[in-house]
Short mmCIF file of N, CA and C in Angstrom, two decimals:
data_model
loop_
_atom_site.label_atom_id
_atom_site.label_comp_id
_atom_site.label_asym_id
_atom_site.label_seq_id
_atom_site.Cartn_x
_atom_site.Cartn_y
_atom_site.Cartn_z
N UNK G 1082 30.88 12.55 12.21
CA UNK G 1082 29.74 11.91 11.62
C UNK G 1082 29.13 10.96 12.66
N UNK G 1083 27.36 10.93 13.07
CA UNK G 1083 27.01 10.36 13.54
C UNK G 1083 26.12 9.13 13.12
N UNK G 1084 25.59 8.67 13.70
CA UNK G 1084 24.39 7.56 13.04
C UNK G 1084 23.54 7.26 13.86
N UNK G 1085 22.15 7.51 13.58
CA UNK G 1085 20.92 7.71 14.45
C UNK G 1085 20.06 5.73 14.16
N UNK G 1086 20.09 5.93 14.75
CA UNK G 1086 18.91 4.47 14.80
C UNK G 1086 17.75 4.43 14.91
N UNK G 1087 17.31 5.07 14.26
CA UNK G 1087 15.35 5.23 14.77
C UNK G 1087 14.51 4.35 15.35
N UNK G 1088 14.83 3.41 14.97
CA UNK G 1088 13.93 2.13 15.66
C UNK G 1088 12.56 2.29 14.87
N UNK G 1089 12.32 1.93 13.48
CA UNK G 1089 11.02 2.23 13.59
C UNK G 1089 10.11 0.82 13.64
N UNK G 1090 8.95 0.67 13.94
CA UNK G 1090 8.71 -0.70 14.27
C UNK G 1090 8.32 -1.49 12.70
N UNK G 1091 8.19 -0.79 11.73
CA UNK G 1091 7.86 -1.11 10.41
C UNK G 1091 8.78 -0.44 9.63
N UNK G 1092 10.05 -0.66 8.76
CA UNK G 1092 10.17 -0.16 7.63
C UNK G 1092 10.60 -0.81 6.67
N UNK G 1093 9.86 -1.54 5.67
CA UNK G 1093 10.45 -2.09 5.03
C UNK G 1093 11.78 -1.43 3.67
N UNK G 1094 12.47 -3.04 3.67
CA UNK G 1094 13.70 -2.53 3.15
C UNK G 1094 13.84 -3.73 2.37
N UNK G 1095 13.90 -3.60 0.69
CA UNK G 1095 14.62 -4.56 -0.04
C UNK G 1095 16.02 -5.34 0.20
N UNK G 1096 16.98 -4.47 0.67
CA UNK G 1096 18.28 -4.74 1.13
C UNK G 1096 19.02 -4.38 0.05
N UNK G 1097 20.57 -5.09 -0.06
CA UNK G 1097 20.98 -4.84 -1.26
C UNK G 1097 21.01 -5.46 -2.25
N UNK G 1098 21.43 -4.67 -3.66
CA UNK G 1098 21.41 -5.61 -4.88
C UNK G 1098 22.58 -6.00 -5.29
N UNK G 1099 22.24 -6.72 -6.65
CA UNK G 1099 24.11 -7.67 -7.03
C UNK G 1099 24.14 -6.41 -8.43
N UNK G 1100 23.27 -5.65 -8.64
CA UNK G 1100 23.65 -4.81 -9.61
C UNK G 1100 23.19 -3.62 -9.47
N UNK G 1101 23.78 -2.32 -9.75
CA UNK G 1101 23.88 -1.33 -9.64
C UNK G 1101 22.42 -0.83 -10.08
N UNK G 1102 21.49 -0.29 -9.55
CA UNK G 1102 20.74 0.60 -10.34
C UNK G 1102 19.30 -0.45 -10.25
N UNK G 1103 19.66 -1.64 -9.06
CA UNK G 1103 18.29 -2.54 -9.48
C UNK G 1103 18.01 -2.65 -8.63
N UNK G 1104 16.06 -2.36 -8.93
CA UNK G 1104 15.36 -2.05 -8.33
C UNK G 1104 14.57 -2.98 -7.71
N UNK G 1105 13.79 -3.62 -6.44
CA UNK G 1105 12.51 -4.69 -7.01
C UNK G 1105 11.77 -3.56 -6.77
N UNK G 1106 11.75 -2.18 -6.04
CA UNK G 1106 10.46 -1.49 -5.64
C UNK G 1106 9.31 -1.20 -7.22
N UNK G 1107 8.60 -0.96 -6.90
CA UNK G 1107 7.32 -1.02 -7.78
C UNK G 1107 7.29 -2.18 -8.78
N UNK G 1108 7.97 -3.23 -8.61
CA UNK G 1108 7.44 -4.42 -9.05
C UNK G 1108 6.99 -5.53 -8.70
N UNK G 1109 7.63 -5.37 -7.32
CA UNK G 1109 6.98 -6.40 -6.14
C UNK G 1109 7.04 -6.18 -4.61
N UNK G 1110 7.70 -4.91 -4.42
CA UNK G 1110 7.24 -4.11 -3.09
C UNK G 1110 7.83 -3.20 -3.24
N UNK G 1111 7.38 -1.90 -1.88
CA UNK G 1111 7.99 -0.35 -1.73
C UNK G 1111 8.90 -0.58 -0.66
N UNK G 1112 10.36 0.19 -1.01
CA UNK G 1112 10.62 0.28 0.28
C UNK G 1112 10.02 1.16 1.59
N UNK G 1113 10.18 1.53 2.45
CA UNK G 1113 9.80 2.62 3.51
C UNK G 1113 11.10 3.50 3.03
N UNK G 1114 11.08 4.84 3.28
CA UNK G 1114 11.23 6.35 3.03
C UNK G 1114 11.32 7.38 3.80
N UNK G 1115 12.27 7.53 4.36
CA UNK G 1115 12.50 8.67 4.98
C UNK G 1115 11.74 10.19 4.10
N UNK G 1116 10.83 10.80 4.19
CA UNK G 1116 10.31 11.59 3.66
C UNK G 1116 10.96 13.28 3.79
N UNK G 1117 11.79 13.60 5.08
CA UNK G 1117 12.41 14.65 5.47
C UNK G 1117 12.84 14.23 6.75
N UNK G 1118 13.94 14.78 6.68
CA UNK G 1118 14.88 15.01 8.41
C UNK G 1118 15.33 16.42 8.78
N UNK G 1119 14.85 16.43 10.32
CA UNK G 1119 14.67 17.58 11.14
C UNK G 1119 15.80 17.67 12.11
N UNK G 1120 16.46 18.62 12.18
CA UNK G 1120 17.33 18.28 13.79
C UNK G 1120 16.94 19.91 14.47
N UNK G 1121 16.85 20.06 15.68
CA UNK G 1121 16.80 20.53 16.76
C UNK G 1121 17.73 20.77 17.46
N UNK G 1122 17.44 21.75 18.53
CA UNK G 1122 18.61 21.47 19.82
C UNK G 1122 17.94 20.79 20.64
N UNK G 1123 16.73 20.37 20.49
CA UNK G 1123 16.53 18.95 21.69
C UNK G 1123 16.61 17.64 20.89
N UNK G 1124 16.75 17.37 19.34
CA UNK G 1124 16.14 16.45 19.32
C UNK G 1124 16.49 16.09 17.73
N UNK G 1125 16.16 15.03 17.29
CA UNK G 1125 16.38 14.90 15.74
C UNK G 1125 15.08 13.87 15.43
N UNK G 1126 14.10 14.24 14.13
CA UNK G 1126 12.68 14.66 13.83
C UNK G 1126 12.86 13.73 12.44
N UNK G 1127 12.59 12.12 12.53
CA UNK G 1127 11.79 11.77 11.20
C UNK G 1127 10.72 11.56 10.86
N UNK G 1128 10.15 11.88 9.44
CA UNK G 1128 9.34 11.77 8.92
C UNK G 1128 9.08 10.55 7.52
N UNK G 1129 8.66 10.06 8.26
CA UNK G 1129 8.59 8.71 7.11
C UNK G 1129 7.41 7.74 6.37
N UNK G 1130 8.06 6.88 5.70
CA UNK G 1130 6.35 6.09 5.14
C UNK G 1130 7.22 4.78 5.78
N UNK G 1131 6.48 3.40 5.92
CA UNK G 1131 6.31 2.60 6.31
C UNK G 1131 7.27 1.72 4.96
N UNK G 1132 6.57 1.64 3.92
CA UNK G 1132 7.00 1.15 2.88
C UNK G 1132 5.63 -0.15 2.61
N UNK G 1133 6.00 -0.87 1.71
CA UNK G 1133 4.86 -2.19 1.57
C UNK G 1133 5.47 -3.13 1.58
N UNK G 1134 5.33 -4.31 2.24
CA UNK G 1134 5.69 -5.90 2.29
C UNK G 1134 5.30 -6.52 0.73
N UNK G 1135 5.97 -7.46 0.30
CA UNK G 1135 6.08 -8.19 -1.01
C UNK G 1135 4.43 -8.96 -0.94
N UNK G 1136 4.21 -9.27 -0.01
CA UNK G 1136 2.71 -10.04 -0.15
C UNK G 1136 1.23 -8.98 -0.11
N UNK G 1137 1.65 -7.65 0.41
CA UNK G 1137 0.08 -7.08 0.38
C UNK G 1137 0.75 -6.27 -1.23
N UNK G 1138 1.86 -5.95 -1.18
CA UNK G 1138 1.99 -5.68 -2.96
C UNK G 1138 1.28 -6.06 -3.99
N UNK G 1139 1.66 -7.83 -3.84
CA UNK G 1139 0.85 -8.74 -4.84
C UNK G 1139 -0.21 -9.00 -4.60
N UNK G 1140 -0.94 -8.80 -3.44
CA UNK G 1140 -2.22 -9.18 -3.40
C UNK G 1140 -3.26 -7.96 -3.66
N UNK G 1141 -2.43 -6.39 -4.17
CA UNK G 1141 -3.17 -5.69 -4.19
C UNK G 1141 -2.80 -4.83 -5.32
N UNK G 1142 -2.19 -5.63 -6.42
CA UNK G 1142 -1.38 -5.47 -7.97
C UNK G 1142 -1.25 -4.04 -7.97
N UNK G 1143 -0.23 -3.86 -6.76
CA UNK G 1143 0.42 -2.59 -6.99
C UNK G 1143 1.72 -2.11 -7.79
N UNK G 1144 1.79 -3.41 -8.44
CA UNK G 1144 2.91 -2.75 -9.32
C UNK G 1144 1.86 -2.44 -10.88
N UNK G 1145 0.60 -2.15 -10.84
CA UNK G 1145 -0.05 -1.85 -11.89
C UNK G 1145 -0.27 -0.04 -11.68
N UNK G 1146 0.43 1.11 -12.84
CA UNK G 1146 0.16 2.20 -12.70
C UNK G 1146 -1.12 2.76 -11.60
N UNK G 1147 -2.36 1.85 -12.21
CA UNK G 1147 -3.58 2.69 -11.93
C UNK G 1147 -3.67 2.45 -10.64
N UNK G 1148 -2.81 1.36 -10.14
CA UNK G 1148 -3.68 0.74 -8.39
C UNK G 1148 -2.28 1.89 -7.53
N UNK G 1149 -1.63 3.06 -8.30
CA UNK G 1149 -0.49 3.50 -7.57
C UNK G 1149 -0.85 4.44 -6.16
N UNK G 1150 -2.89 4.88 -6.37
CA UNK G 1150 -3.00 5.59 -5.45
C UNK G 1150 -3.26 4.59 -4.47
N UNK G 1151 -2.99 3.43 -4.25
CA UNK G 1151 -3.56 2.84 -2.94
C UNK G 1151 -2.51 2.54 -2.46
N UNK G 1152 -1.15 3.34 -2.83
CA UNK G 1152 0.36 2.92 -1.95
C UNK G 1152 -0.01 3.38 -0.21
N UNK G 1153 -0.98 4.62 -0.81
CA UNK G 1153 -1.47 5.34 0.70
C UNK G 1153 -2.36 4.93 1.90
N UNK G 1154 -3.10 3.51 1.33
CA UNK G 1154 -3.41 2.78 1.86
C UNK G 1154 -2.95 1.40 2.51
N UNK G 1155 -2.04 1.04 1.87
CA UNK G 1155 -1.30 0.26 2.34
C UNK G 1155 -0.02 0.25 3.51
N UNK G 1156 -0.02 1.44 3.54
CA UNK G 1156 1.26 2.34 4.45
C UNK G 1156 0.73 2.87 5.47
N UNK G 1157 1.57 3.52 6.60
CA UNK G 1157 1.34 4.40 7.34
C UNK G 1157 2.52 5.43 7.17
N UNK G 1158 2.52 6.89 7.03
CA UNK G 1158 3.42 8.15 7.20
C UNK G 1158 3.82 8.43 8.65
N UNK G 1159 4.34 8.30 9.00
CA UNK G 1159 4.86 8.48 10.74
C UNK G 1159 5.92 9.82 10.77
N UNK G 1160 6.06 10.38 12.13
CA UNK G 1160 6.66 11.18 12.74
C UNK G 1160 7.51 10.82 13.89
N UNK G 1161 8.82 10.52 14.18
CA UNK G 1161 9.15 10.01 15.30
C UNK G 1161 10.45 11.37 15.70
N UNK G 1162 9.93 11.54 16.80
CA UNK G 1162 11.61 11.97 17.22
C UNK G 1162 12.62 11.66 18.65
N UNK G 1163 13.70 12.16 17.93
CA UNK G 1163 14.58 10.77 18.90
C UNK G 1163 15.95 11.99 19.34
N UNK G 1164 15.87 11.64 21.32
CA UNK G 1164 16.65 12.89 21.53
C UNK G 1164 18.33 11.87 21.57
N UNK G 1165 19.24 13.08 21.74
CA UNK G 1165 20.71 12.27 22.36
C UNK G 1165 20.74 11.11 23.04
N UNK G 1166 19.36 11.34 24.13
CA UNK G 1166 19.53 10.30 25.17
C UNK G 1166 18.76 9.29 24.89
N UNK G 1167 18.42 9.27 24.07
CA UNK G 1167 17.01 8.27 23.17
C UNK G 1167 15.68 8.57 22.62
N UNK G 1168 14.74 7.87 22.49
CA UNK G 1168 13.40 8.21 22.13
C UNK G 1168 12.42 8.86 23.11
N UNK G 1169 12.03 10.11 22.34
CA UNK G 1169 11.62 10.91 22.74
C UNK G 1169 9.88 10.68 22.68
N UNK G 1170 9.40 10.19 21.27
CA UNK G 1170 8.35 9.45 21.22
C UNK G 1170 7.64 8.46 20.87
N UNK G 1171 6.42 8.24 20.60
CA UNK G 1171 6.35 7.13 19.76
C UNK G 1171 6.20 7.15 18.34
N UNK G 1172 5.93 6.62 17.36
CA UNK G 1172 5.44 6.50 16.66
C UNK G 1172 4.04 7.18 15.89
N UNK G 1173 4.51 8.59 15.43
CA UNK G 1173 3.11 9.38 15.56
C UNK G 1173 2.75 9.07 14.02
N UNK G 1174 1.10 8.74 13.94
CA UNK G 1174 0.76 8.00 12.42
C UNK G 1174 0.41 9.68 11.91
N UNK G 1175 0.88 10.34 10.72
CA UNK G 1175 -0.06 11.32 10.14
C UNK G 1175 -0.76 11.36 9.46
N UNK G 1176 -1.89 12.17 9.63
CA UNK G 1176 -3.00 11.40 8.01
C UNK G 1176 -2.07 12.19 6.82
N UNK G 1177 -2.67 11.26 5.85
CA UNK G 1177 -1.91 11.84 4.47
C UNK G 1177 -2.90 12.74 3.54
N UNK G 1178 -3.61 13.77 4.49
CA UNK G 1178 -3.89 15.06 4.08
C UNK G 1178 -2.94 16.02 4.35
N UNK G 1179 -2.19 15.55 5.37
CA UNK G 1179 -0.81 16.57 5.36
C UNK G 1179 0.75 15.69 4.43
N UNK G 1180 0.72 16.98 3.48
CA UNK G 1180 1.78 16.30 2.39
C UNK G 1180 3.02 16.40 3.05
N UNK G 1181 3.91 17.94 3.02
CA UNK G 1181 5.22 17.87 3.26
C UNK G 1181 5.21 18.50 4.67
N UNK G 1182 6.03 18.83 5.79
CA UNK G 1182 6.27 19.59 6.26
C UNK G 1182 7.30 21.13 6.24
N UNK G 1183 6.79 21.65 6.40
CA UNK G 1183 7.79 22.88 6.13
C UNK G 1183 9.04 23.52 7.19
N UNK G 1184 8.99 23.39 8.18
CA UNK G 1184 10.01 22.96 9.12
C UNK G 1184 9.86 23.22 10.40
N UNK G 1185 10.20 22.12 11.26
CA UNK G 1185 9.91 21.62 12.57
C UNK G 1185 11.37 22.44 13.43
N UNK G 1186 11.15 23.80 13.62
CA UNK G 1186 12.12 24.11 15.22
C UNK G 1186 12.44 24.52 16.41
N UNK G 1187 11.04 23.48 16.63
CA UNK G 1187 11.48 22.89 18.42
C UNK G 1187 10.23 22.24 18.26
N UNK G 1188 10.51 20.88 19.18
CA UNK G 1188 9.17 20.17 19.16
C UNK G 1188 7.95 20.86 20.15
N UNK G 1189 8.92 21.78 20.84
CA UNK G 1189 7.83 22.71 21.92
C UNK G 1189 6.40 23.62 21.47
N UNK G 1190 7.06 24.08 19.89
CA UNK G 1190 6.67 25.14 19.26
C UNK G 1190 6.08 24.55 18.04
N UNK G 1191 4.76 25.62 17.68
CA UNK G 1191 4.39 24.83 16.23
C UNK G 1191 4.88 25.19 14.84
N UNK G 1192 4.31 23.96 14.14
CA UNK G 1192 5.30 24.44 12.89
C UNK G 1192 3.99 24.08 11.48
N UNK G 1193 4.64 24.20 10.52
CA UNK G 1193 3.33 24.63 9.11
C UNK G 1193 3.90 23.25 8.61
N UNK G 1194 2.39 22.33 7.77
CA UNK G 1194 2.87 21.78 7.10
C UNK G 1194 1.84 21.93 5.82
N UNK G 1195 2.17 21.77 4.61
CA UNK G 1195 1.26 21.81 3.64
C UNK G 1195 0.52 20.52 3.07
N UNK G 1196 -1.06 20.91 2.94
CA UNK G 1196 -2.30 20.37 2.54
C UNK G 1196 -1.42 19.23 1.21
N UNK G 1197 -2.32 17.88 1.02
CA UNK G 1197 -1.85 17.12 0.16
C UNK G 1197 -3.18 16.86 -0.88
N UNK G 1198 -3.02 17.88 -1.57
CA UNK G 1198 -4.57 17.73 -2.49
C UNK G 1198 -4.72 16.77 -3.40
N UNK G 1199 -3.48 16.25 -3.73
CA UNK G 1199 -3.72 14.98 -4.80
C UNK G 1199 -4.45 13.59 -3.96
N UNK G 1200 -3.83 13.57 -2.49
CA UNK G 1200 -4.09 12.77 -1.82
C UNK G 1200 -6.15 12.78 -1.88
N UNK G 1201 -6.30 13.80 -1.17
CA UNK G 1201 -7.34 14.49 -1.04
C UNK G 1201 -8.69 14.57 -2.24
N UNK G 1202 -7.77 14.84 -3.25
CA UNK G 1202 -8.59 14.80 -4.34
C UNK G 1202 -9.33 16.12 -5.17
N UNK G 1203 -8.79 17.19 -4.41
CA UNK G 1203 -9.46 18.29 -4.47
C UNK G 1203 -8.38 19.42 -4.52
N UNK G 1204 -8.40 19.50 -5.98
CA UNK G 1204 -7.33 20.60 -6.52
C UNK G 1204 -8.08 21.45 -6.10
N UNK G 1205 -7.19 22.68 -6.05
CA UNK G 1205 -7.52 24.30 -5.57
C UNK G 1205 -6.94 24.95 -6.20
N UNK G 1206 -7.21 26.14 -6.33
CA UNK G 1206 -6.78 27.47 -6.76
C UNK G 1206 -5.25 28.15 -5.66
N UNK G 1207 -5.46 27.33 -4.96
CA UNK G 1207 -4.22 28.05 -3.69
C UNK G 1207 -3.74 27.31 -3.07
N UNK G 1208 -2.91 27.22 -2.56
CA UNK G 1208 -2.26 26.14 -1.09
C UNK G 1208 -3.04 26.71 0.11
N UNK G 1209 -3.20 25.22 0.52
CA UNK G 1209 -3.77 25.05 2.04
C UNK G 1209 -2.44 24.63 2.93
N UNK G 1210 -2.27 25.70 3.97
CA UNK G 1210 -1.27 25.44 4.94
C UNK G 1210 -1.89 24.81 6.46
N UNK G 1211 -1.41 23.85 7.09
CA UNK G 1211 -1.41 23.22 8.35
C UNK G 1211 -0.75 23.68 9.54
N UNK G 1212 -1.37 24.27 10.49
CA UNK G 1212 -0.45 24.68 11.87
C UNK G 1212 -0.71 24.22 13.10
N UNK G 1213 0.11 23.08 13.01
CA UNK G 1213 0.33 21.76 13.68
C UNK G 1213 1.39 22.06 15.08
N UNK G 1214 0.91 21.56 16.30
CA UNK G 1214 1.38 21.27 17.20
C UNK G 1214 1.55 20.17 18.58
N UNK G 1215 2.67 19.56 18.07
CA UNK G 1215 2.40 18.14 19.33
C UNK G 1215 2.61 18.27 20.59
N UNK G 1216 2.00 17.85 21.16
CA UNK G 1216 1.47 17.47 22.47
C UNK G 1216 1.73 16.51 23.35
N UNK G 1217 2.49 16.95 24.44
CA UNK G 1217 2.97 15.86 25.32
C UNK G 1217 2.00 14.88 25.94
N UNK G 1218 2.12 13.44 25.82
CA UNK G 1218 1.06 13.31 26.59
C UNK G 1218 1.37 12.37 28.40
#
């Protein structure tokens, strides 16, 4: 068993609780979220949200149902990947028209991720697929 350290420069984290099962997220902040994990033979691939700090929470009454679509505004979704020997990149922001990814194997090569229409706003009749490839720079 290993343990990766991502380093990400934002993720917030409630920490722990004194009781089982308790929450503060959606009452006075989000945590950040690992959204999916990727491993490679070069490399190991997260995908994450940022989470929300306790003060833009309250200042933007997101623990109220209706204000739940502006979690996406308040956040950034990132991509980082991180080889054996360390970080491989930075901090890649994704827009959140791309929902999930479908799977990343090799960062050389491209990979599909699927359209986020709720985000978007614009249900369809079909899935919209993404064929995404990063770029060294």
């Amino acid at each position: 068993m290993n343990t990766i350290d991502f380093q990400p420069t934002k993720f917030e984290d409630n920490g722990e609780h004194s009781e089982k099962f308790q929450y503060i997220s959606y009452n006075r902040m989000l945590d950040g979220d690992i959204q999916q994990f990727f491993v490679t033979k070069e490399a190991a691939i997260f995908y994450y949200t940022e989470g929300i700090e306790e003060e833009v929470f309250i200042q933007h009454e997101l623990n109220d149902p209706a204000n739940f679509p502006k979690f996406k505004d308040c956040q950034d979704q990132i991509l980082k990947i991180i080889s054996p020997e360390g970080i491989l990149s930075n901090e890649i922001n994704v827009q959140y028209r791309i929902g999930r990814i479908m799977n990343i194997e090799s960062v050389d090569k491209p990979f599909y991720a699927v359209r986020d229409d709720q985000y978007l706003g614009e249900e369809q009749d079909y899935i919209t697929f993404y064929k995404v490839q990063l770029v060294r720079k």
